[in-house]
Tab-separated table of C-alpha atoms and ligand atoms in Angstrom:
chain	number	residue	atom	x	y	z
H	1	MET	CA	6.149	48.590	21.095
H	2	ASN	CA	9.391	47.986	21.740
H	3	ASN	CA	10.416	44.420	19.595
H	4	SER	CA	14.171	44.716	20.612
H	5	GLN	CA	15.665	41.055	20.752
H	6	ILE	CA	15.965	40.133	24.859
H	7	THR	CA	18.571	37.271	24.437
H	8	VAL	CA	18.500	34.697	27.629
H	9	THR	CA	22.045	35.614	28.152
H	10	SER	CA	24.184	38.146	28.149
H	11	PRO	CA	28.487	38.522	28.644
H	12	LEU	CA	29.593	40.157	31.936
H	13	LEU	CA	32.063	42.411	29.754
H	14	PRO	CA	34.710	44.214	32.154
H	15	ASN	CA	35.565	47.722	30.960
H	16	LEU	CA	37.215	48.328	27.715
H	17	SER	CA	39.774	51.187	28.678
H	18	GLU	CA	40.530	49.193	31.559
H	19	LEU	CA	41.051	45.804	29.783
H	20	ASN	CA	43.404	48.037	27.090
H	21	ALA	CA	45.318	49.233	30.308
H	22	LEU	CA	46.251	45.276	30.911
H	23	MET	CA	46.913	44.661	27.506
H	24	GLN	CA	49.232	47.102	27.769
H	25	LYS	CA	51.037	45.233	30.518
H	26	ILE	CA	50.707	42.117	28.799
H	27	TRP	CA	52.346	43.664	25.483
H	28	ASP	CA	55.591	45.394	27.347
H	29	SER	CA	56.399	41.786	29.355
H	30	LYS	CA	55.833	39.897	26.358
H	31	TRP	CA	54.570	36.888	28.180
H	32	ILE	CA	51.391	35.933	26.828
H	33	THR	CA	50.599	32.197	28.874
H	34	ASN	CA	52.014	29.526	30.145
H	35	ASN	CA	52.010	31.045	33.877
H	36	GLY	CA	51.798	34.141	33.670
H	37	SER	CA	51.778	36.668	36.495
H	38	PHE	CA	47.687	37.286	35.603
H	39	HIS	CA	47.479	33.736	35.705
H	40	ARG	CA	49.169	33.721	38.973
H	41	GLN	CA	46.823	36.380	40.424
H	42	LEU	CA	43.485	35.329	39.454
H	43	GLU	CA	44.242	31.838	40.995
H	44	LYS	CA	45.308	33.630	44.247
H	45	GLU	CA	42.016	36.007	44.091
H	46	LEU	CA	39.785	32.977	42.473
H	47	ALA	CA	40.465	30.911	45.599
H	48	GLU	CA	40.151	33.838	47.816
H	49	TYR	CA	37.006	34.962	46.134
H	50	LEU	CA	35.377	31.938	46.040
H	51	GLY	CA	36.649	30.488	49.633
H	52	VAL	CA	38.685	27.612	48.419
H	53	PRO	CA	42.140	26.387	49.335
H	54	PHE	CA	43.292	25.687	45.630
H	55	ILE	CA	42.311	26.239	41.882
H	56	SER	CA	43.486	25.982	38.403
H	57	LEU	CA	42.821	27.676	36.043
H	58	PHE	CA	42.061	25.992	32.338
H	59	THR	CA	40.944	27.222	28.856
H	60	ASN	CA	37.846	26.115	29.380
H	61	GLY	CA	35.279	24.196	31.661
H	62	THR	CA	35.346	20.790	29.612
H	63	LEU	CA	38.960	20.452	30.294
H	64	PRO	CA	39.335	19.930	33.959
H	65	LEU	CA	36.410	17.602	33.697
H	66	ILE	CA	38.378	15.271	31.546
H	67	THR	CA	41.520	15.948	33.203
H	68	ALA	CA	40.606	15.559	36.945
H	69	LEU	CA	39.473	12.381	35.420
H	70	GLN	CA	42.408	11.245	34.622
H	71	ALA	CA	44.032	12.699	37.291
H	72	MET	CA	42.436	9.670	39.412
H	73	ARG	CA	42.718	6.807	36.932
H	74	ILE	CA	38.893	6.667	36.877
H	75	THR	CA	37.893	3.792	35.335
H	76	GLY	CA	35.134	1.304	34.122
H	77	GLU	CA	31.783	2.936	34.957
H	78	VAL	CA	30.886	6.379	36.762
H	79	ILE	CA	26.903	7.220	37.996
H	80	THR	CA	26.073	10.339	36.633
H	81	SER	CA	22.724	12.896	36.099
H	82	PRO	CA	21.438	12.789	32.531
H	83	TYR	CA	19.777	16.515	33.361
H	84	SER	CA	22.684	18.575	32.404
H	85	PHE	CA	24.764	20.107	29.412
H	86	VAL	CA	26.390	17.182	27.233
H	87	ALA	CA	29.728	18.143	28.523
H	88	THR	CA	29.054	16.568	31.813
H	89	THR	CA	28.743	13.184	29.784
H	90	HIS	CA	31.163	13.880	27.307
H	91	ALA	CA	33.900	14.244	29.693
H	92	LEU	CA	33.435	10.640	30.754
H	93	TRP	CA	33.446	8.987	27.369
H	94	TRP	CA	36.344	10.617	25.826
H	95	ASN	CA	38.271	8.984	28.942
H	96	GLY	CA	36.574	5.466	28.094
H	97	ILE	CA	34.726	5.585	30.967
H	98	LYS	CA	30.581	3.892	30.505
H	99	PRO	CA	28.146	6.539	31.982
H	100	VAL	CA	25.718	4.969	34.319
H	101	PHE	CA	22.706	7.516	34.151
H	102	VAL	CA	21.088	8.301	37.277
H	103	ASP	CA	17.359	9.802	37.829
H	104	ILE	CA	16.465	13.028	39.507
H	105	ASP	CA	15.273	14.568	42.387
H	106	PRO	CA	12.241	16.450	40.725
H	107	LYS	CA	12.619	18.891	44.299
H	108	THR	CA	16.273	20.495	42.699
H	109	GLY	CA	16.968	18.432	39.210
H	110	ASP	CA	20.238	17.431	40.864
H	111	ILE	CA	20.853	13.855	40.771
H	112	ASP	CA	18.676	11.675	43.474
H	113	PRO	CA	21.290	10.093	46.098
H	114	GLU	CA	18.503	8.007	47.264
H	115	ARG	CA	18.832	5.928	43.340
H	116	ILE	CA	22.321	5.776	43.523
H	117	GLU	CA	23.003	2.796	45.446
H	118	ALA	CA	20.771	0.334	43.118
H	119	ALA	CA	23.269	1.828	40.391
H	120	ILE	CA	26.438	1.160	41.816
H	121	THR	CA	28.169	-2.373	39.807
H	122	PRO	CA	31.514	-3.696	40.565
H	123	LYS	CA	32.740	-1.718	38.004
H	124	THR	CA	31.399	1.868	39.304
H	125	THR	CA	35.011	3.390	39.957
H	126	ALA	CA	32.987	7.546	41.148
H	127	ILE	CA	30.024	9.545	41.358
H	128	LEU	CA	30.378	12.579	38.521
H	129	PRO	CA	27.471	14.837	40.129
H	130	VAL	CA	26.189	18.417	38.616
H	131	HIS	CA	25.334	21.134	40.774
H	132	VAL	CA	22.140	21.876	38.047
H	133	TYR	CA	21.325	25.868	38.172
H	134	GLY	CA	23.974	26.412	40.992
H	135	LYS	CA	21.741	24.178	43.045
H	136	PRO	CA	23.754	22.457	45.601
H	137	CYS	CA	23.204	18.494	45.438
H	138	ASP	CA	22.520	16.734	48.518
H	139	THR	CA	26.786	16.592	49.154
H	140	LYS	CA	26.388	14.780	52.288
H	141	ALA	CA	24.012	11.864	51.756
H	142	ILE	CA	26.380	11.555	48.003
H	143	GLN	CA	29.713	11.686	50.127
H	144	ASP	CA	27.907	8.546	52.163
H	145	ILE	CA	27.301	6.555	49.639
H	146	ALA	CA	31.014	7.308	48.071
H	147	ASP	CA	32.522	6.524	51.813
H	148	LYS	CA	30.663	3.046	51.912
H	149	TYR	CA	31.539	2.084	48.544
H	150	GLY	CA	35.139	3.556	48.395
H	151	LEU	CA	34.020	5.831	45.479
H	152	LYS	CA	35.316	9.013	44.217
H	153	VAL	CA	33.213	12.060	43.815
H	154	LEU	CA	33.798	14.859	40.697
H	155	TYR	CA	31.280	17.413	41.125
H	156	ASP	CA	30.776	19.452	37.976
H	157	ALA	CA	29.795	22.755	39.574
H	158	ALA	CA	29.808	24.898	36.278
H	159	HIS	CA	27.068	26.839	37.408
H	160	ALA	CA	27.711	27.268	40.938
H	161	PHE	CA	30.545	30.108	40.596
H	162	GLY	CA	29.895	31.343	44.012
H	163	VAL	CA	27.345	28.870	45.707
H	164	LYS	CA	27.857	28.658	49.283
H	165	VAL	CA	26.196	26.637	51.877
H	166	ASN	CA	26.358	27.531	55.464
H	167	ASN	CA	28.942	30.116	54.183
H	168	VAL	CA	31.110	27.280	52.962
H	169	SER	CA	31.601	27.154	49.379
H	170	ILE	CA	30.207	24.454	47.511
H	171	LEU	CA	33.393	23.462	45.182
H	172	ASN	CA	35.172	22.105	48.502
H	173	GLN	CA	32.560	18.856	48.235
H	174	GLY	CA	33.745	15.814	46.926
H	175	ASP	CA	37.364	14.947	46.106
H	176	MET	CA	37.316	17.579	43.073
H	177	ALA	CA	35.076	20.159	41.013
H	178	THR	CA	34.976	21.963	38.107
H	179	LEU	CA	33.912	25.298	37.157
H	180	SER	CA	32.974	26.785	33.519
H	181	PHE	CA	34.096	30.489	32.913
H	182	HIS	CA	31.768	30.383	29.148
H	183	ALA	CA	30.614	33.738	28.405
H	184	THR	CA	27.326	32.559	29.158
H	185	LYS	CA	28.439	31.674	32.988
H	186	VAL	CA	27.430	34.544	35.920
H	187	TYR	CA	31.460	34.503	35.773
H	188	ASN	CA	33.262	34.445	32.419
H	189	THR	CA	37.034	34.764	30.714
H	190	ILE	CA	35.516	34.063	27.241
H	191	GLU	CA	36.062	30.782	27.426
H	192	GLY	CA	37.632	29.304	30.703
H	193	GLY	CA	37.039	26.814	33.599
H	194	ALA	CA	39.116	25.541	36.684
H	195	LEU	CA	39.691	22.612	38.580
H	196	VAL	CA	39.180	23.245	42.944
H	197	MET	CA	41.294	20.522	44.784
H	198	HIS	CA	41.991	20.376	48.488
H	199	ASP	CA	45.420	20.024	48.858
H	200	GLU	CA	48.777	21.329	47.538
H	201	ARG	CA	50.271	17.993	46.017
H	202	THR	CA	46.761	17.101	43.616
H	203	LYS	CA	47.028	21.038	42.484
H	204	LYS	CA	50.848	20.477	41.307
H	205	HIS	CA	50.107	16.960	40.382
H	206	ILE	CA	46.864	18.740	37.974
H	207	ASP	CA	48.595	21.806	36.654
H	208	TYR	CA	51.317	19.326	35.175
H	209	LEU	CA	48.773	17.402	33.857
H	210	LYS	CA	47.415	20.677	31.752
H	211	ASN	CA	50.935	21.407	30.651
H	212	PHE	CA	51.453	18.022	28.637
H	213	GLY	CA	52.656	16.215	31.842
H	214	PHE	CA	55.848	18.676	32.449
H	215	ALA	CA	56.989	18.988	35.448
H	216	SER	CA	60.530	19.951	34.671
H	217	GLU	CA	62.068	21.409	31.319
H	218	THR	CA	63.355	17.570	30.819
H	219	GLU	CA	60.416	15.400	32.855
H	220	VAL	CA	57.388	14.333	31.470
H	221	VAL	CA	55.285	12.675	33.787
H	222	ALA	CA	52.002	11.992	32.481
H	223	PRO	CA	50.118	12.036	29.129
H	224	GLY	CA	49.338	15.480	30.036
H	225	ILE	CA	47.406	17.534	27.485
H	226	ASN	CA	46.989	21.729	26.918
H	227	SER	CA	44.686	23.212	29.044
H	228	LYS	CA	46.587	26.027	30.465
H	229	MET	CA	44.237	29.700	30.453
H	230	ASP	CA	46.393	32.654	28.449
H	231	GLU	CA	47.154	35.541	30.169
H	232	VAL	CA	44.956	37.757	27.823
H	233	ARG	CA	41.785	36.082	29.006
H	234	ALA	CA	43.277	35.926	32.934
H	235	ALA	CA	43.536	39.520	33.002
H	236	TYR	CA	39.905	40.171	31.146
H	237	GLY	CA	39.010	37.565	34.021
H	238	PHE	CA	40.515	39.493	36.591
H	239	LEU	CA	38.451	42.340	35.903
H	240	ASN	CA	35.265	40.764	35.380
H	241	LEU	CA	35.777	39.335	38.834
H	242	LYS	CA	35.585	42.263	40.411
H	243	GLN	CA	32.096	43.204	39.307
H	244	VAL	CA	30.860	39.859	39.549
H	245	ASP	CA	28.753	40.868	42.818
H	246	TRP	CA	27.313	43.505	41.254
H	247	ALA	CA	26.052	41.018	38.128
H	248	ILE	CA	24.759	38.519	40.641
H	249	GLU	CA	22.744	41.309	42.748
H	250	ARG	CA	21.299	42.291	39.371
H	251	ARG	CA	20.458	38.869	38.468
H	252	HIS	CA	19.130	38.414	42.534
H	253	GLN	CA	16.444	41.565	41.639
H	254	VAL	CA	15.531	39.892	38.394
H	255	ALA	CA	14.764	36.423	40.491
H	256	ILE	CA	12.744	38.291	43.123
H	257	ARG	CA	10.425	39.841	40.454
H	258	TYR	CA	9.961	36.908	38.529
H	259	ARG	CA	9.214	34.968	41.380
H	260	GLU	CA	6.880	37.881	42.523
H	261	ALA	CA	4.691	37.494	39.259
H	262	LEU	CA	4.809	34.025	38.571
H	263	ARG	CA	3.951	32.687	42.176
H	264	ASN	CA	0.417	32.478	41.447
H	265	ILE	CA	0.191	31.474	37.668
H	266	GLU	CA	-1.773	28.135	37.722
H	267	GLY	CA	0.858	25.561	35.663
H	268	ILE	CA	3.778	27.218	36.456
H	269	SER	CA	6.047	26.354	38.568
H	270	PHE	CA	9.424	27.120	39.588
H	271	PHE	CA	12.441	27.153	42.612
H	272	ASP	CA	12.691	29.153	45.262
H	273	ASP	CA	15.864	29.646	47.342
H	274	MET	CA	16.947	27.185	49.417
H	275	PRO	CA	17.714	28.067	53.391
H	276	GLY	CA	21.222	29.034	54.340
H	277	VAL	CA	22.074	28.698	50.799
H	278	LYS	CA	23.777	31.493	48.915
H	279	HIS	CA	22.335	31.410	45.542
H	280	ASN	CA	24.350	32.855	41.850
H	281	TYR	CA	21.040	33.406	40.331
H	282	SER	CA	22.834	31.827	37.047
H	283	TYR	CA	19.559	30.671	35.248
H	284	PHE	CA	15.592	31.141	36.180
H	285	PRO	CA	14.100	27.649	35.471
H	286	ILE	CA	10.050	27.937	34.913
H	287	PHE	CA	8.087	24.556	33.930
H	288	VAL	CA	4.589	24.702	32.302
H	289	ASP	CA	2.514	21.529	33.572
H	290	LYS	CA	0.502	21.886	30.018
H	291	ASP	CA	-2.850	20.124	31.905
H	292	LYS	CA	-2.784	23.021	34.006
H	293	TYR	CA	-1.167	25.833	32.177
H	294	GLY	CA	-3.333	25.048	29.043
H	295	LYS	CA	-0.467	25.049	26.859
H	296	THR	CA	2.556	22.909	26.210
H	297	ARG	CA	6.036	24.342	27.053
H	298	ASP	CA	7.077	24.524	23.299
H	299	GLU	CA	3.794	26.388	22.222
H	300	LEU	CA	5.046	28.708	25.304
H	301	TYR	CA	8.710	28.630	24.430
H	302	PHE	CA	7.665	29.513	20.504
H	303	GLN	CA	5.375	31.965	21.586
H	304	MET	CA	8.442	33.586	23.144
H	305	LYS	CA	10.203	33.582	20.425
H	306	ASP	CA	7.770	34.929	18.178
H	307	ARG	CA	7.455	38.276	20.375
H	308	ASN	CA	11.335	38.237	20.592
H	309	VAL	CA	11.654	36.902	23.877
H	310	LEU	CA	14.318	34.124	23.802
H	311	GLY	CA	13.838	31.516	26.582
H	312	ARG	CA	16.015	28.091	26.105
H	313	ARG	CA	15.017	24.659	26.724
H	314	TYR	CA	17.888	23.963	29.367
H	315	PHE	CA	18.123	20.567	29.714
H	316	TYR	CA	16.057	19.664	26.658
H	317	PRO	CA	16.786	16.734	25.564
H	318	LEU	CA	18.492	14.565	27.967
H	319	ILE	CA	22.058	13.460	27.451
H	320	SER	CA	20.908	10.170	27.523
H	321	SER	CA	18.481	10.587	24.454
H	322	PHE	CA	21.776	11.547	21.770
H	323	THR	CA	22.810	9.048	19.834
H	324	THR	CA	26.034	8.136	21.846
H	325	TYR	CA	24.546	7.595	24.835
H	326	ARG	CA	20.290	6.369	23.961
H	327	GLY	CA	21.820	2.721	23.389
H	328	LEU	CA	22.893	2.116	26.942
H	329	GLU	CA	20.551	0.521	29.582
H	330	SER	CA	20.619	3.068	32.348
H	331	ALA	CA	19.566	5.819	29.442
H	332	LYS	CA	16.164	4.086	29.051
H	333	PRO	CA	13.619	6.716	29.421
H	334	GLU	CA	11.775	4.797	32.060
H	335	ASN	CA	14.979	4.339	34.009
H	336	LEU	CA	14.650	8.648	34.230
H	337	PRO	CA	10.947	9.221	34.444
H	338	ASN	CA	11.453	12.449	36.989
H	339	ALA	CA	14.628	14.101	34.600
H	340	THR	CA	12.402	13.028	31.491
H	341	LYS	CA	9.371	15.065	32.985
H	342	MET	CA	11.790	17.966	33.678
H	343	ALA	CA	13.266	18.259	30.133
H	344	GLU	CA	9.738	17.904	28.826
H	345	GLN	CA	8.366	21.193	30.906
H	346	VAL	CA	11.648	23.726	31.417
H	347	ILE	CA	11.803	26.678	29.760
H	348	CYS	CA	14.629	29.342	31.264
H	349	LEU	CA	13.822	32.808	31.109
H	350	PRO	CA	16.342	35.312	30.292
H	351	MET	CA	18.468	35.908	32.915
H	352	HIS	CA	21.766	38.298	33.134
H	353	HIS	CA	22.597	41.669	34.532
H	354	GLN	CA	21.239	43.825	32.190
H	355	LEU	CA	17.944	43.184	31.759
H	356	SER	CA	15.704	46.452	32.214
H	357	GLU	CA	11.859	46.630	33.531
H	358	GLU	CA	10.429	46.704	30.516
H	359	ASP	CA	12.651	43.450	29.522
H	360	ILE	CA	11.217	41.896	33.060
H	361	GLN	CA	8.006	43.236	31.657
H	362	ARG	CA	7.993	41.430	28.291
H	363	VAL	CA	9.151	38.387	29.411
H	364	LEU	CA	6.254	37.938	32.096
H	365	ASP	CA	3.543	39.446	29.721
H	366	CYS	CA	4.242	36.413	27.594
H	367	ILE	CA	3.687	33.684	30.223
H	368	VAL	CA	0.801	35.646	32.187
H	369	ARG	CA	-2.130	36.361	30.615
J	401	PLP	C1	28.999	25.007	30.386
J	401	PLP	C2	28.825	23.734	30.899
J	401	PLP	C3	30.363	22.856	30.883
J	401	PLP	C4	30.848	22.944	30.121
J	401	PLP	O1	31.794	23.918	29.918
J	401	PLP	P1	32.590	25.160	28.798
J	401	PLP	O2	33.190	25.803	29.238
J	401	PLP	O3	31.604	25.474	28.079
J	401	PLP	O4	33.577	23.732	27.894
J	401	PLP	C5	30.118	21.571	31.460
J	401	PLP	N1	29.006	21.045	32.551
J	401	PLP	C6	28.033	22.074	32.722
J	401	PLP	C7	26.829	21.418	33.560
J	401	PLP	C8	28.249	23.252	31.822
J	401	PLP	O5	26.841	24.132	31.971
């Protein structure tokens, strides 16, 4: 029996000889970072591919969060979701901002707009929602609240590469949106990320901030940081952009197989596609109801592990339960019943472009009895 390791993800890698040819160009030019030609080209092509007006490349997906908060001068308290990767809340902490956790909607895993208003105080300046697993937030309800109270909205769209609602990029929602191009994401530049904005002035400001605040050779306009993407990774990203549609379609096929096989398994639930949404199949979370399924999430998770099928308990534990944050009033589990439950039930199944039919069957054999 095949017992080789099935990992939860596998990086999309460019063809190595094509990459080498681009490396030769970079070596010949000796321009290896600081807004080189691959950086400029990738920004242009990503803006077109994603359907967004302006984008600024970053060296990872955390620094655009930190930089956007700086650029918008967000202070005080920010309302956010505990059901995310820890970088979302860390970005607030690095700006001296107090995170205020609001529970999620169990139907989507995203922040529940109906619970936002109750968390607003005179110190609230912004909302930082996450399109978790690439599932679009209720952006209209969130914007309505933001407009009513004069708040900024920054979306952590690290999971939402290429996601569209009624043919419009989800990245166009809010004041700005961030992306991560980490190796584990649908589209990667090894490490990398981006910030999406609506106008050229904001892009210019962000471009200054990611380069120490330099506006010209002698002028520093703000306490910026260094978070520029280099030429090597921009070239790698340029090649990966050509095959990302293919990779997303492969993931889609895996999702179809999983859904078929798991649809009628008592105690296992999952998300279906949403009407009008172009999904990217970045993750395939399942939720284990121990009373109906007869096993806890952890029992299933470790049984999979014994068979060399590596899921991930994504997102568990909740951000709000980590030492830095658990003392906050809003971090109490009683305040976050839906997120707490989801974190206790979730396993993300292996999901990537290289899963074979045999791999998929081995994953399913762990779950379907
Ligand atoms: C991956 C991720 C980040 C951070 O991105 P990096 O590129 O790893 O810095 C931020 N938020 C979410 C929701 C993520 O999944």
